[in-house]
Structure formats: C-alpha cells, structure tokens
mmCIF file of C-alpha atoms in Angstrom:
data_model
loop_
_atom_site.group_PDB
_atom_site.id
_atom_site.type_symbol
_atom_site.label_atom_id
_atom_site.label_comp_id
_atom_site.label_asym_id
_atom_site.label_seq_id
_atom_site.Cartn_x
_atom_site.Cartn_y
_atom_site.Cartn_z
ATOM 1 C CA MET A 1 -21.647 -28.807 -19.317
ATOM 2 C CA MET A 2 -19.152 -30.722 -17.156
ATOM 3 C CA MET A 3 -16.234 -28.613 -18.426
ATOM 4 C CA SER A 4 -18.205 -25.428 -17.783
ATOM 5 C CA LEU A 5 -18.941 -26.552 -14.212
ATOM 6 C CA PHE A 6 -15.287 -27.487 -13.640
ATOM 7 C CA CYS A 7 -14.089 -24.080 -14.882
ATOM 8 C CA SER A 8 -16.618 -22.337 -12.667
ATOM 9 C CA VAL A 9 -15.439 -24.251 -9.578
ATOM 10 C CA LEU A 10 -11.795 -23.608 -10.441
ATOM 11 C CA LEU A 11 -12.374 -19.879 -10.928
ATOM 12 C CA ASN A 12 -14.249 -19.714 -7.627
ATOM 13 C CA LYS A 13 -11.340 -21.364 -5.843
ATOM 14 C CA VAL A 14 -8.863 -18.909 -7.375
ATOM 15 C CA ALA A 15 -11.081 -15.961 -6.476
ATOM 16 C CA THR A 16 -11.474 -17.245 -2.897
ATOM 17 C CA ALA A 17 -7.708 -17.727 -2.520
ATOM 18 C CA GLN A 18 -6.998 -14.251 -3.880
ATOM 19 C CA ASP A 19 -9.602 -12.739 -1.573
ATOM 20 C CA ASP A 20 -7.991 -14.468 1.410
ATOM 21 C CA LEU A 21 -4.548 -13.134 0.493
ATOM 22 C CA GLY A 22 -6.038 -9.706 -0.101
ATOM 23 C CA ARG A 23 -7.329 -9.490 3.465
ATOM 24 C CA ALA A 24 -3.941 -8.336 4.778
ATOM 25 C CA PHE A 25 -4.033 -5.381 2.379
ATOM 26 C CA ARG A 26 -7.532 -4.431 3.465
ATOM 27 C CA ASP A 27 -6.472 -4.605 7.112
ATOM 28 C CA CYS A 28 -3.793 -2.001 6.291
ATOM 29 C CA GLN A 29 -6.316 0.011 4.270
ATOM 30 C CA LEU A 30 -4.053 -0.172 1.244
ATOM 31 C CA LYS A 31 -4.353 -1.299 -2.349
ATOM 32 C CA GLY A 32 -1.710 -3.579 -3.759
ATOM 33 C CA SER A 33 -0.699 -7.164 -4.281
ATOM 34 C CA ILE A 34 1.713 -9.875 -3.283
ATOM 35 C CA THR A 35 3.261 -12.210 -5.830
ATOM 36 C CA ILE A 36 5.034 -15.368 -4.672
ATOM 37 C CA TYR A 37 7.036 -18.036 -6.458
ATOM 38 C CA ASP A 38 7.636 -21.429 -4.844
ATOM 39 C CA ASN A 39 10.912 -22.494 -6.439
ATOM 40 C CA ASP A 40 10.691 -26.167 -5.452
ATOM 41 C CA ALA A 41 7.123 -26.580 -6.702
ATOM 42 C CA ALA A 42 7.633 -24.194 -9.653
ATOM 43 C CA ALA A 43 4.335 -22.612 -8.620
ATOM 44 C CA TRP A 44 3.127 -18.988 -8.698
ATOM 45 C CA ILE A 45 0.765 -17.512 -6.124
ATOM 46 C CA SER A 46 -0.804 -14.060 -6.416
ATOM 47 C CA SER A 47 -3.364 -11.977 -4.542
ATOM 48 C CA ASP A 48 -4.061 -10.062 -7.771
ATOM 49 C CA ILE A 49 -2.897 -11.557 -11.059
ATOM 50 C CA ASP A 50 -3.467 -8.381 -13.060
ATOM 51 C CA ASP A 51 -1.499 -6.276 -10.591
ATOM 52 C CA SER A 52 1.307 -8.857 -10.616
ATOM 53 C CA HIS A 53 1.897 -8.027 -14.275
ATOM 54 C CA THR A 54 1.503 -4.238 -13.949
ATOM 55 C CA PRO A 55 4.827 -2.323 -14.019
ATOM 56 C CA THR A 56 5.643 0.701 -11.857
ATOM 57 C CA LEU A 57 8.795 2.467 -10.699
ATOM 58 C CA PRO A 58 10.971 0.039 -8.690
ATOM 59 C CA ALA A 59 12.140 2.695 -6.187
ATOM 60 C CA SER A 60 14.915 1.390 -3.912
ATOM 61 C CA THR A 61 14.329 -2.259 -4.819
ATOM 62 C CA PHE A 62 16.472 -1.256 -7.801
ATOM 63 C CA LYS A 63 19.418 -1.234 -5.379
ATOM 64 C CA ILE A 64 19.519 -5.017 -5.798
ATOM 65 C CA ILE A 65 20.547 -4.999 -9.437
ATOM 66 C CA ASN A 66 22.156 -1.561 -9.108
ATOM 67 C CA THR A 67 24.612 -3.031 -6.613
ATOM 68 C CA LEU A 68 25.554 -5.772 -9.086
ATOM 69 C CA ILE A 69 26.002 -3.260 -11.909
ATOM 70 C CA ALA A 70 28.120 -0.920 -9.781
ATOM 71 C CA LEU A 71 30.378 -3.795 -8.748
ATOM 72 C CA GLU A 72 30.574 -5.280 -12.232
ATOM 73 C CA THR A 73 31.543 -1.982 -13.853
ATOM 74 C CA GLY A 74 34.188 -1.314 -11.215
ATOM 75 C CA VAL A 75 32.555 1.968 -10.227
ATOM 76 C CA ILE A 76 32.892 0.678 -6.672
ATOM 77 C CA ALA A 77 35.320 -2.022 -5.551
ATOM 78 C CA ASP A 78 33.335 -3.708 -2.803
ATOM 79 C CA GLU A 79 30.723 -3.224 -0.118
ATOM 80 C CA ASN A 80 33.168 -1.505 2.232
ATOM 81 C CA GLU A 81 34.321 1.265 -0.088
ATOM 82 C CA ILE A 82 33.314 4.702 1.152
ATOM 83 C CA VAL A 83 31.252 7.040 -1.030
ATOM 84 C CA LYS A 84 31.753 10.732 -0.282
ATOM 85 C CA TRP A 85 28.728 12.790 0.760
ATOM 86 C CA PRO A 86 28.153 15.358 -2.051
ATOM 87 C CA GLY A 87 27.105 18.048 0.413
ATOM 88 C CA SER A 88 23.412 18.300 -0.433
ATOM 89 C CA THR A 89 20.392 16.380 -1.695
ATOM 90 C CA ASP A 90 16.861 17.227 -2.818
ATOM 91 C CA THR A 91 14.778 16.984 0.348
ATOM 92 C CA THR A 92 11.615 17.764 -1.616
ATOM 93 C CA LYS A 93 11.972 14.531 -3.582
ATOM 94 C CA TYR A 94 13.545 12.367 -0.893
ATOM 95 C CA GLY A 95 12.394 13.841 2.393
ATOM 96 C CA TYR A 96 14.610 15.169 5.151
ATOM 97 C CA ARG A 97 16.876 12.405 6.519
ATOM 98 C CA PRO A 98 19.866 13.989 8.301
ATOM 99 C CA ASP A 99 20.970 10.596 9.653
ATOM 100 C CA ILE A 100 22.217 9.599 6.177
ATOM 101 C CA TYR A 101 23.961 12.852 5.235
ATOM 102 C CA HIS A 102 27.539 11.703 5.660
ATOM 103 C CA ASP A 103 30.211 9.627 3.949
ATOM 104 C CA MET A 104 29.203 5.967 3.998
ATOM 105 C CA SER A 105 29.998 2.531 2.652
ATOM 106 C CA LEU A 106 27.938 0.730 0.048
ATOM 107 C CA ARG A 107 26.843 -1.772 2.696
ATOM 108 C CA GLU A 108 25.524 0.985 4.967
ATOM 109 C CA ALA A 109 23.817 2.712 2.031
ATOM 110 C CA PHE A 110 21.990 -0.510 1.134
ATOM 111 C CA LYS A 111 20.843 -1.124 4.706
ATOM 112 C CA LEU A 112 19.754 2.479 5.309
ATOM 113 C CA SER A 113 18.413 2.869 1.765
ATOM 114 C CA ALA A 114 20.513 5.985 1.318
ATOM 115 C CA GLY A 115 19.481 6.963 -2.191
ATOM 116 C CA TRP A 116 22.104 9.674 -2.640
ATOM 117 C CA VAL A 117 24.897 7.053 -2.581
ATOM 118 C CA TYR A 118 23.412 5.151 -5.500
ATOM 119 C CA VAL A 119 22.702 8.381 -7.369
ATOM 120 C CA GLU A 120 26.409 9.246 -7.108
ATOM 121 C CA LEU A 121 27.304 5.801 -8.439
ATOM 122 C CA ALA A 122 24.704 6.135 -11.221
ATOM 123 C CA LYS A 123 26.375 9.310 -12.467
ATOM 124 C CA LYS A 124 29.586 7.312 -12.964
ATOM 125 C CA ILE A 125 27.921 4.257 -14.481
ATOM 126 C CA GLY A 126 26.000 6.221 -17.113
ATOM 127 C CA LYS A 127 22.750 5.285 -18.805
ATOM 128 C CA GLU A 128 24.355 3.544 -21.785
ATOM 129 C CA ARG A 129 25.963 0.943 -19.538
ATOM 130 C CA TYR A 130 22.750 0.653 -17.548
ATOM 131 C CA LYS A 131 20.823 -0.101 -20.730
ATOM 132 C CA GLN A 132 23.257 -2.848 -21.671
ATOM 133 C CA PHE A 133 22.926 -4.610 -18.326
ATOM 134 C CA LEU A 134 19.183 -4.089 -17.980
ATOM 135 C CA ASP A 135 18.580 -5.454 -21.477
ATOM 136 C CA ALA A 136 20.789 -8.460 -20.751
ATOM 137 C CA CYS A 137 18.922 -9.130 -17.491
ATOM 138 C CA ARG A 138 15.485 -8.386 -18.988
ATOM 139 C CA TYR A 139 14.836 -5.961 -16.171
ATOM 140 C CA GLY A 140 11.776 -3.750 -16.600
ATOM 141 C CA ASN A 141 10.989 -1.630 -19.623
ATOM 142 C CA VAL A 142 14.473 -0.014 -19.773
ATOM 143 C CA ASP A 143 12.923 3.437 -20.214
ATOM 144 C CA LEU A 144 15.692 5.672 -18.850
ATOM 145 C CA SER A 145 14.558 8.730 -20.782
ATOM 146 C CA ILE A 146 14.081 11.036 -17.785
ATOM 147 C CA ASP A 147 16.766 13.713 -17.540
ATOM 148 C CA ASP A 148 17.861 12.639 -14.074
ATOM 149 C CA PRO A 149 20.350 9.993 -12.909
ATOM 150 C CA ASP A 150 17.770 8.684 -10.424
ATOM 151 C CA PHE A 151 15.558 7.030 -13.029
ATOM 152 C CA TRP A 152 14.380 4.287 -10.633
ATOM 153 C CA ASN A 153 12.501 6.779 -8.416
ATOM 154 C CA GLN A 154 11.186 9.087 -11.159
ATOM 155 C CA GLY A 155 10.066 8.994 -14.754
ATOM 156 C CA ASN A 156 8.767 6.129 -16.875
ATOM 157 C CA PHE A 157 11.136 3.330 -15.868
ATOM 158 C CA ALA A 158 9.011 0.438 -14.576
ATOM 159 C CA ILE A 159 9.019 -3.209 -13.519
ATOM 160 C CA SER A 160 6.212 -5.595 -12.580
ATOM 161 C CA PRO A 161 6.117 -7.833 -9.476
ATOM 162 C CA VAL A 162 6.479 -10.917 -11.694
ATOM 163 C CA ASN A 163 9.567 -9.388 -13.318
ATOM 164 C CA GLN A 164 10.944 -8.535 -9.861
ATOM 165 C CA ILE A 165 10.728 -12.198 -8.888
ATOM 166 C CA LYS A 166 12.424 -13.348 -12.079
ATOM 167 C CA ILE A 167 15.320 -11.006 -11.255
ATOM 168 C CA LEU A 168 15.439 -12.294 -7.670
ATOM 169 C CA LYS A 169 15.540 -15.860 -8.956
ATOM 170 C CA GLY A 170 18.422 -14.834 -11.216
ATOM 171 C CA VAL A 171 20.224 -13.537 -8.125
ATOM 172 C CA TYR A 172 19.460 -16.681 -6.139
ATOM 173 C CA ASP A 173 20.742 -19.138 -8.745
ATOM 174 C CA GLU A 174 23.339 -16.649 -10.067
ATOM 175 C CA SER A 175 22.153 -16.912 -13.663
ATOM 176 C CA LEU A 176 22.302 -13.155 -14.323
ATOM 177 C CA PRO A 177 25.419 -11.899 -16.198
ATOM 178 C CA PHE A 178 27.524 -10.933 -13.173
ATOM 179 C CA LYS A 179 30.569 -12.313 -11.399
ATOM 180 C CA LYS A 180 30.237 -14.795 -8.561
ATOM 181 C CA GLU A 181 31.998 -12.371 -6.230
ATOM 182 C CA SER A 182 29.415 -9.683 -6.998
ATOM 183 C CA PHE A 183 26.577 -12.085 -6.169
ATOM 184 C CA SER A 184 28.294 -13.038 -2.921
ATOM 185 C CA ILE A 185 28.595 -9.393 -1.833
ATOM 186 C CA LEU A 186 24.998 -8.606 -2.747
ATOM 187 C CA LYS A 187 23.520 -11.681 -1.056
ATOM 188 C CA ASN A 188 25.363 -10.873 2.138
ATOM 189 C CA MET A 189 24.106 -7.281 2.042
ATOM 190 C CA MET A 190 20.527 -8.440 1.453
ATOM 191 C CA ILE A 191 20.290 -10.525 4.638
ATOM 192 C CA GLU A 192 17.476 -9.120 6.769
ATOM 193 C CA GLU A 193 16.825 -12.075 9.059
ATOM 194 C CA GLN A 194 18.951 -15.128 9.721
ATOM 195 C CA GLN A 195 17.405 -17.796 11.925
ATOM 196 C CA GLU A 196 18.197 -21.455 12.469
ATOM 197 C CA GLU A 197 15.289 -22.453 10.247
ATOM 198 C CA TYR A 198 15.587 -19.871 7.490
ATOM 199 C CA THR A 199 17.425 -16.924 5.945
ATOM 200 C CA LEU A 200 15.466 -13.949 4.632
ATOM 201 C CA ARG A 201 17.055 -11.672 2.030
ATOM 202 C CA ALA A 202 15.124 -8.593 0.933
ATOM 203 C CA LYS A 203 14.983 -4.910 0.001
ATOM 204 C CA THR A 204 12.349 -2.231 0.556
ATOM 205 C CA GLY A 205 11.447 0.568 -1.834
ATOM 206 C CA TRP A 206 9.335 3.730 -1.642
ATOM 207 C CA THR A 207 8.892 6.468 -4.214
ATOM 208 C CA ARG A 208 6.623 9.506 -4.003
ATOM 209 C CA TYR A 209 6.708 10.318 -7.720
ATOM 210 C CA GLY A 210 3.639 11.695 -9.483
ATOM 211 C CA GLY A 211 1.646 12.350 -6.331
ATOM 212 C CA VAL A 212 1.522 8.624 -5.585
ATOM 213 C CA ASP A 213 3.179 6.603 -2.815
ATOM 214 C CA THR A 214 4.488 3.360 -4.295
ATOM 215 C CA GLY A 215 5.963 0.996 -1.727
ATOM 216 C CA TRP A 216 7.732 -2.321 -2.273
ATOM 217 C CA TRP A 217 9.210 -5.182 -0.306
ATOM 218 C CA VAL A 218 10.860 -7.851 -2.441
ATOM 219 C CA GLY A 219 13.130 -10.744 -1.606
ATOM 220 C CA TYR A 220 13.375 -14.449 -0.949
ATOM 221 C CA ILE A 221 13.461 -16.980 1.861
ATOM 222 C CA GLU A 222 15.792 -19.968 1.967
ATOM 223 C CA LYS A 223 14.274 -22.619 4.195
ATOM 224 C CA LYS A 224 15.328 -26.249 4.539
ATOM 225 C CA GLY A 225 16.779 -26.396 1.036
ATOM 226 C CA LYS A 226 13.808 -24.620 -0.529
ATOM 227 C CA ALA A 227 13.408 -21.068 -1.786
ATOM 228 C CA PHE A 228 10.325 -18.841 -1.789
ATOM 229 C CA PHE A 229 10.411 -15.549 -3.691
ATOM 230 C CA PHE A 230 8.080 -12.635 -3.012
ATOM 231 C CA ALA A 231 7.270 -9.185 -4.364
ATOM 232 C CA THR A 232 4.819 -7.063 -2.390
ATOM 233 C CA ARG A 233 3.704 -3.667 -3.661
ATOM 234 C CA VAL A 234 1.351 -1.168 -2.025
ATOM 235 C CA ILE A 235 0.083 2.036 -3.637
ATOM 236 C CA LYS A 236 -1.885 5.036 -2.417
ATOM 237 C CA ASP A 237 -2.597 8.633 -3.341
ATOM 238 C CA ARG A 238 -0.251 10.905 -1.388
ATOM 239 C CA ALA A 239 -3.226 13.018 -0.334
ATOM 240 C CA ILE A 240 -4.545 10.049 1.654
ATOM 241 C CA LYS A 241 -2.867 9.835 5.050
ATOM 242 C CA ASN A 242 -1.773 6.413 6.275
ATOM 243 C CA THR A 243 0.975 6.446 8.885
ATOM 244 C CA ASN A 244 1.358 2.678 8.578
ATOM 245 C CA PHE A 245 2.211 2.762 4.875
ATOM 246 C CA GLY A 246 5.912 1.994 5.398
ATOM 247 C CA SER A 247 5.499 -0.721 8.026
ATOM 248 C CA CYS A 248 2.594 -2.400 6.222
ATOM 249 C CA ARG A 249 4.871 -3.481 3.370
ATOM 250 C CA LYS A 250 6.572 -5.984 5.662
ATOM 251 C CA GLU A 251 3.577 -6.738 7.887
ATOM 252 C CA ILE A 252 1.420 -7.739 4.924
ATOM 253 C CA THR A 253 4.169 -9.895 3.452
ATOM 254 C CA LYS A 254 5.024 -11.719 6.664
ATOM 255 C CA THR A 255 1.371 -12.328 7.499
ATOM 256 C CA ILE A 256 0.786 -14.000 4.140
ATOM 257 C CA LEU A 257 4.053 -15.945 4.069
ATOM 258 C CA LYS A 258 3.344 -17.334 7.540
ATOM 259 C CA ARG A 259 -0.187 -18.271 6.473
ATOM 260 C CA LEU A 260 1.361 -20.229 3.569
ATOM 261 C CA ASN A 261 3.915 -21.886 5.910
ATOM 262 C CA MET A 262 6.798 -20.307 4.026
ATOM 263 C CA LEU A 263 8.034 -18.282 6.988
ATOM 264 C CA ASP A 264 8.155 -19.476 10.614
#
C-alpha cells in the first residue's frame, strides 16, 4: 500500500512537471517537446518522455555532424573555404531564398542555414562514407535509402531528441571520432550567444517533408563550468497556418531554460 502511494505521488509530480514545461508549447499553439540534459547532475528533464524518444528527420540540425564529416573527409578544408553556387536549387522543397543564392563559405552557410551548400558537399562525401561515420557516432537510424543527396530533409532518415543530445554531448566533450581541429571549427561556428555568464551554441532545423512542418532547435549552454544540453522539436500539419512556427522554436526553449535557471 505504501509503495503504491509513493508511486502515485511520484507519477503525479512527473506529470505536473511535464505539464508545466508543456505550457510554452501550448502558448505557441504547437505540439512538440523539449528534452534537456544537465551534465553536472547527470539528470534528464523532458516535457514529453515518449516524444523525446521518437525519431524524425533532423533537418538542418544535421549540419552539426555534417560539418564534422565534411571536414574529416577533406571535402572542405576549413570554415572559410568558398563553395560555388551551382546555379539553381529546388524552391518547391526549400522555399525561395534569393539572399543565399551565391558563392559562400562554410561558416556563412551554417549561420544562414544555406542547405544547398551542404547538399553540394554531400554529393562529394557520398552515402557510403556517411554510413561509416553515422554508425560510428550512433547517429539516428542511418536510413539513407532515399534517392537524393539531401537525406536529412527528406526520406526515412531520423533521429530522436534524446539521440540529438547524446551527439551534442559527444561534440562538447569531443568523444566522437573526429579531429580536435574539426571540433574547434564546429564549436566556433555554433556560437549563437556569448555573454559574460554563459555561451550558447546551437543550430535550428526545419523540414517541410511529407506535408508536415518539423522544426528543431538543439544545442548546449556552458555556464559557470556547467553544461546544459537541449533538443526542442515542434511539429504541425502544413495545412495549419502558424506564422510563429519558426520563432517559437527558440522562444519555447529560452522560456523553459530560464524557468529552470539554466539560462540568464
């Protein structure tokens, strides 16, 4: 009886905590979840445990490990090397973004999330080499079967929020099978905010595949010698209009991280 009561109280506390974290999603009128890992406490926090373990396309968050693979294979020398604009891109799949239709460096492509740059690099890397690295890093389901070099925005390739965080932790402590120089370049490119109290490294992602908008914001905060990892994902039917879909990825994340005193 006592054990049953204890379990009931514990489950109620978990449900209450998840409901509190879920409020930010409801305020944005979006479904999704945030998964957080407190590195110092070795503790996981989630607004939806089931969703935290559900894999979907990574979209442009794949640029994190894609950058490491491109550097490691020598397909690109460093973040300043210029990739030539191929002359056209599929605006049906990627939308019309004339501001990115020009030669650009890897650094600029990462910041602007210029997908065409990474597609050009992917053609040179090849799926066999991708499979080797993704298997070694335990990244996603390694289903690259779609007949398209952009397998991270289309097809059956998928990764869960929990898996995203494990990859981010591998970047943070440099335990993934890449050179130290590659990690240094990537970490510098990932800096989104740098304040006296903390440094925030992150990457957004958004794919419109299958009639569904899948949006991500993943990254980590270094604060006073501690690290907090996060993976936020929002999903909606493309037929449902929500002009705040893109901005809500970050708004939801920052609201929750501030509530947990992980971000000032």
